[in-house]
Each structure stands twice: as C-alpha cells, then as structure tokens.
Amino acid sequence: MKLLVTGGAGFIGSHIVDAALAKGWSVRVLDSLDPGLHPKPPAFDPRVELLTADAADPDAVSEALEGIDTVCHQSAKVGLGVSFADAPDYIRSNDYATAVLLAAMERHGILRLVLASSMVVYGEGAYTDPDTGLPVRPGPRAEADLRAGVYDPRNPETGAVLEPSLVTEDARLDPRNVYAASKLSQEHLTAAWARSTGGRAIALRYHNVYGPRMPRDTPYAGVASLFRSSLARGEAPRVFEDGNQRRSFIHVRDVATANIIALESVSGDGAPGFRAYNVGADEVHTIGDVARALSTYSAGPAPVVTGLYRLGDVRHITASSELIKAELGWSPAVGFDEGMREFATAPLRGQSD
C-alpha cells in the first residue's frame, strides 16, 4: 500500500505511521510541523517521505497525493479551544482542508480514505430513565443543578436524574461546540465524496485517546494530558465536578491498530460508501480514575476534586465499540492500568519529541 498520512507528525498520526511501516507499507506524511505543536522537528523513520506544508494548501495536497493509493486523514485542529474566536481556524483547518483533500483525491482518482472523527459528534452520551429503563436524550444541564452539586443530567420531562449507558453509532448526532461541529462536517463531506466518486471511506470516532507523544498542557489538550502535565510540574491534578464523569479512555496504539484495519478494509473489494465506527475502550472509567492512576504511577500528589464546572461540558460519554469489532475484527489490546502506568512517565509532545 502507498499511504498518505496527513498530520502524520502528530500524536495519533505518528503512531499510525509506525504501525503502517511495520506492515511494510510505503508511507508519505503531509504535516505543517506547526512550531506551536512541534517545538523541535520530530524524528521520523528514514523510510518516511515527509512533505512539510499546510493541509489546506491545494498545491501541496496535490503534490502529496502523487503516486498514492490510500489516504489516512488525521490532520485537524483539536480540542475545545479558548473561545468562539477560534471558529475560523477550526473551519479552515478541519472542514476546508478536508474539502481540499477530497477534491484533490477525486482529481487523482484515489478512492480509499480513513478519516479521524471524534466522539464529540454525539454531544452528550446515551442515558436511560431510572424508572422506565427507556432511553432519554437530555438537554444542557441546568446551572442551578451544577451549583448544587447535581452533575448528572435530568429527564427533561420528569426531572429524574438519568443513568448513563453506552453510545452506539446510530445515536442522534448533536455537536455542541465549534470543534464538534467541524468534525461532523468532515464526516458529511466525506460521505458526500464517497457518493459522488464511488469511493470507500471509514470515519473512526475516537473516544478519549491517551498515551506517549500526547501534546503537553495547552488549551487544546485532552484531560489526560492536562493531568499528566500538572504532575510533571509537581502539582496535583485538579478534577472538575465530582470526578465521576465517565469516559472510554483508549490507548493510542489501539487507535493506530484501528486505523490500520480500517485502511485494509477500504482497500478491499467491498461496496463503495461511507461507514462510521466508535473506537473506545472495553472498560468504562471516570476522569477521577485517570487522575488517581496517574498520580499513583508517577508517585505524585493526590488529585484535588474541585467541584468546579464549565457550562456546556459533557457529563458522560462512553462508547460501544461492538460494531467495529463485529464488522472489522478490531478490539483494544492495552488495558487501563497498563496504559496509565506507561503514560504516567512517558514524555509528552513539547517536552521531548
């Protein structure tokens, strides 16, 4: 396989590159090497062909696609950002860049794509009513509840506090911030491209990815990185709400494996079209669990549960990954304790590349 990985110098992309090389594939990387994310040039395997350019640059993308047969699109601006003022950059980096890539793929006759998507397209996760057992889609949590320490969402009709369950790919999509809206737009653009060209595409909806090479403490980093960065400074991780927010923390090597399997799938003889899959852990853990594990394995200070909250934050979102297991044969291999023990002392991107 002749593979292009956009964003291949990044956290997840670099692990995909490693896994693709291990398969014996020819790998080209297109990455801007933004100095804000890469304070020093990353070390690449000499087998990798690196093109340093903006993924939204049509000429650079066209050059990057020469001789390629399959694309793994990881390049994106991630995280919740600082404010809505980040919106134009999210749209340019995520949606416009994806449109540029898809248009160039059509011109080059490249019809195989794996797209990095995200759990954020769901908004809140899945919930059931404690009395009826029926699924309920909650609205935004009331600030009066958050101030009173009632963090779980309520049934909007009865006021009953809801119970979390696993979200599946057929859940209603409800992006609740600019990043989420941009990721859903990427999926819609990719589905439209597949219908128009007869291409085959898979979107992998990553849940909470962590592991070596994760970006250090920035406004765009994930919670595991924020905790890890605090501990590296000798500070206690600060946990919002009561720490019982449920997530599917998935190790980056498992995510890389999911990408490899998806790339093999789109390169096969199946019917054209678009398919989306959750990529999450089998084990459900809380944000507090992560803070405690990282504190323990780094011999750092115990977490501080602050009770603070942010309006618009998601309370629970945990993945059912049964569909990708059934259809593609993927399953996670790195357990929570093993992964957190490794991550507690692994260098973050921006500390040591």
mmCIF file with all atom_site columns, C-alpha atoms in Angstrom, residues 1 3 5 8 11-27 45 47-48 72 213 252-261 263-264:
data_model
loop_
_atom_site.group_PDB
_atom_site.id
_atom_site.type_symbol
_atom_site.label_atom_id
_atom_site.label_alt_id
_atom_site.label_comp_id
_atom_site.label_asym_id
_atom_site.label_entity_id
_atom_site.label_seq_id
_atom_site.pdbx_PDB_ins_code
_atom_site.Cartn_x
_atom_site.Cartn_y
_atom_site.Cartn_z
_atom_site.occupancy
_atom_site.B_iso_or_equiv
_atom_site.pdbx_formal_charge
_atom_site.auth_seq_id
_atom_site.auth_comp_id
_atom_site.auth_asym_id
_atom_site.auth_atom_id
_atom_site.pdbx_PDB_model_num
ATOM 1  C CA . MET A 1 1   ? 0.000  0.000  0.000  1.00 0.00 ? 1   MET A CA 1
ATOM 2  C CA . LEU A 1 3   ? -0.240 5.551  2.047  1.00 0.00 ? 3   LEU A CA 1
ATOM 3  C CA . VAL A 1 5   ? -0.986 10.229 6.365  1.00 0.00 ? 5   VAL A CA 1
ATOM 4  C CA . GLY A 1 8   ? 1.456  12.186 10.427 1.00 0.00 ? 8   GLY A CA 1
ATOM 5  C CA . PHE A 1 11  ? 0.097  12.399 18.434 1.00 0.00 ? 11  PHE A CA 1
ATOM 6  C CA . ILE A 1 12  ? -2.133 9.811  16.769 1.00 0.00 ? 12  ILE A CA 1
ATOM 7  C CA . GLY A 1 13  ? -0.740 10.225 13.258 1.00 0.00 ? 13  GLY A CA 1
ATOM 8  C CA . SER A 1 14  ? 2.813  9.333  14.289 1.00 0.00 ? 14  SER A CA 1
ATOM 9  C CA . HIS A 1 15  ? 1.613  6.068  15.835 1.00 0.00 ? 15  HIS A CA 1
ATOM 10 C CA . ILE A 1 16  ? -0.299 5.262  12.653 1.00 0.00 ? 16  ILE A CA 1
ATOM 11 C CA . VAL A 1 17  ? 2.891  5.877  10.672 1.00 0.00 ? 17  VAL A CA 1
ATOM 12 C CA . ASP A 1 18  ? 4.779  3.442  12.924 1.00 0.00 ? 18  ASP A CA 1
ATOM 13 C CA . ALA A 1 19  ? 2.077  0.793  12.507 1.00 0.00 ? 19  ALA A CA 1
ATOM 14 C CA . ALA A 1 20  ? 1.948  1.265  8.727  1.00 0.00 ? 20  ALA A CA 1
ATOM 15 C CA . LEU A 1 21  ? 5.724  0.892  8.428  1.00 0.00 ? 21  LEU A CA 1
ATOM 16 C CA . ALA A 1 22  ? 5.504  -2.296 10.482 1.00 0.00 ? 22  ALA A CA 1
ATOM 17 C CA . LYS A 1 23  ? 3.107  -3.624 7.814  1.00 0.00 ? 23  LYS A CA 1
ATOM 18 C CA . GLY A 1 24  ? 5.712  -2.892 5.145  1.00 0.00 ? 24  GLY A CA 1
ATOM 19 C CA . TRP A 1 25  ? 3.679  -0.106 3.545  1.00 0.00 ? 25  TRP A CA 1
ATOM 20 C CA . SER A 1 26  ? 5.162  2.883  1.738  1.00 0.00 ? 26  SER A CA 1
ATOM 21 C CA . VAL A 1 27  ? 4.360  5.974  3.827  1.00 0.00 ? 27  VAL A CA 1
ATOM 22 C CA . ASP A 1 45  ? 11.945 6.799  10.410 1.00 0.00 ? 45  ASP A CA 1
ATOM 23 C CA . ARG A 1 47  ? 11.599 5.212  5.315  1.00 0.00 ? 47  ARG A CA 1
ATOM 24 C CA . VAL A 1 48  ? 9.038  8.019  5.684  1.00 0.00 ? 48  VAL A CA 1
ATOM 25 C CA . CYS A 1 72  ? -5.415 8.392  6.223  1.00 0.00 ? 72  CYS A CA 1
ATOM 26 C CA . ARG A 1 213 ? 3.572  11.663 22.415 1.00 0.00 ? 213 ARG A CA 1
ATOM 27 C CA . VAL A 1 252 ? -3.121 5.457  21.165 1.00 0.00 ? 252 VAL A CA 1
ATOM 28 C CA . ARG A 1 253 ? -1.605 2.182  19.961 1.00 0.00 ? 253 ARG A CA 1
ATOM 29 C CA . ASP A 1 254 ? -5.079 0.635  19.894 1.00 0.00 ? 254 ASP A CA 1
ATOM 30 C CA . VAL A 1 255 ? -6.282 3.630  17.871 1.00 0.00 ? 255 VAL A CA 1
ATOM 31 C CA . ALA A 1 256 ? -3.404 3.152  15.435 1.00 0.00 ? 256 ALA A CA 1
ATOM 32 C CA . THR A 1 257 ? -4.366 -0.506 15.041 1.00 0.00 ? 257 THR A CA 1
ATOM 33 C CA . ALA A 1 258 ? -7.967 0.503  14.329 1.00 0.00 ? 258 ALA A CA 1
ATOM 34 C CA . ASN A 1 259 ? -6.699 2.787  11.565 1.00 0.00 ? 259 ASN A CA 1
ATOM 35 C CA . ILE A 1 260 ? -4.601 0.023  10.020 1.00 0.00 ? 260 ILE A CA 1
ATOM 36 C CA . ILE A 1 261 ? -7.574 -2.360 9.996  1.00 0.00 ? 261 ILE A CA 1
ATOM 37 C CA . LEU A 1 263 ? -7.260 1.121  5.821  1.00 0.00 ? 263 LEU A CA 1
ATOM 38 C CA . GLU A 1 264 ? -7.120 -2.551 4.899  1.00 0.00 ? 264 GLU A CA 1
#
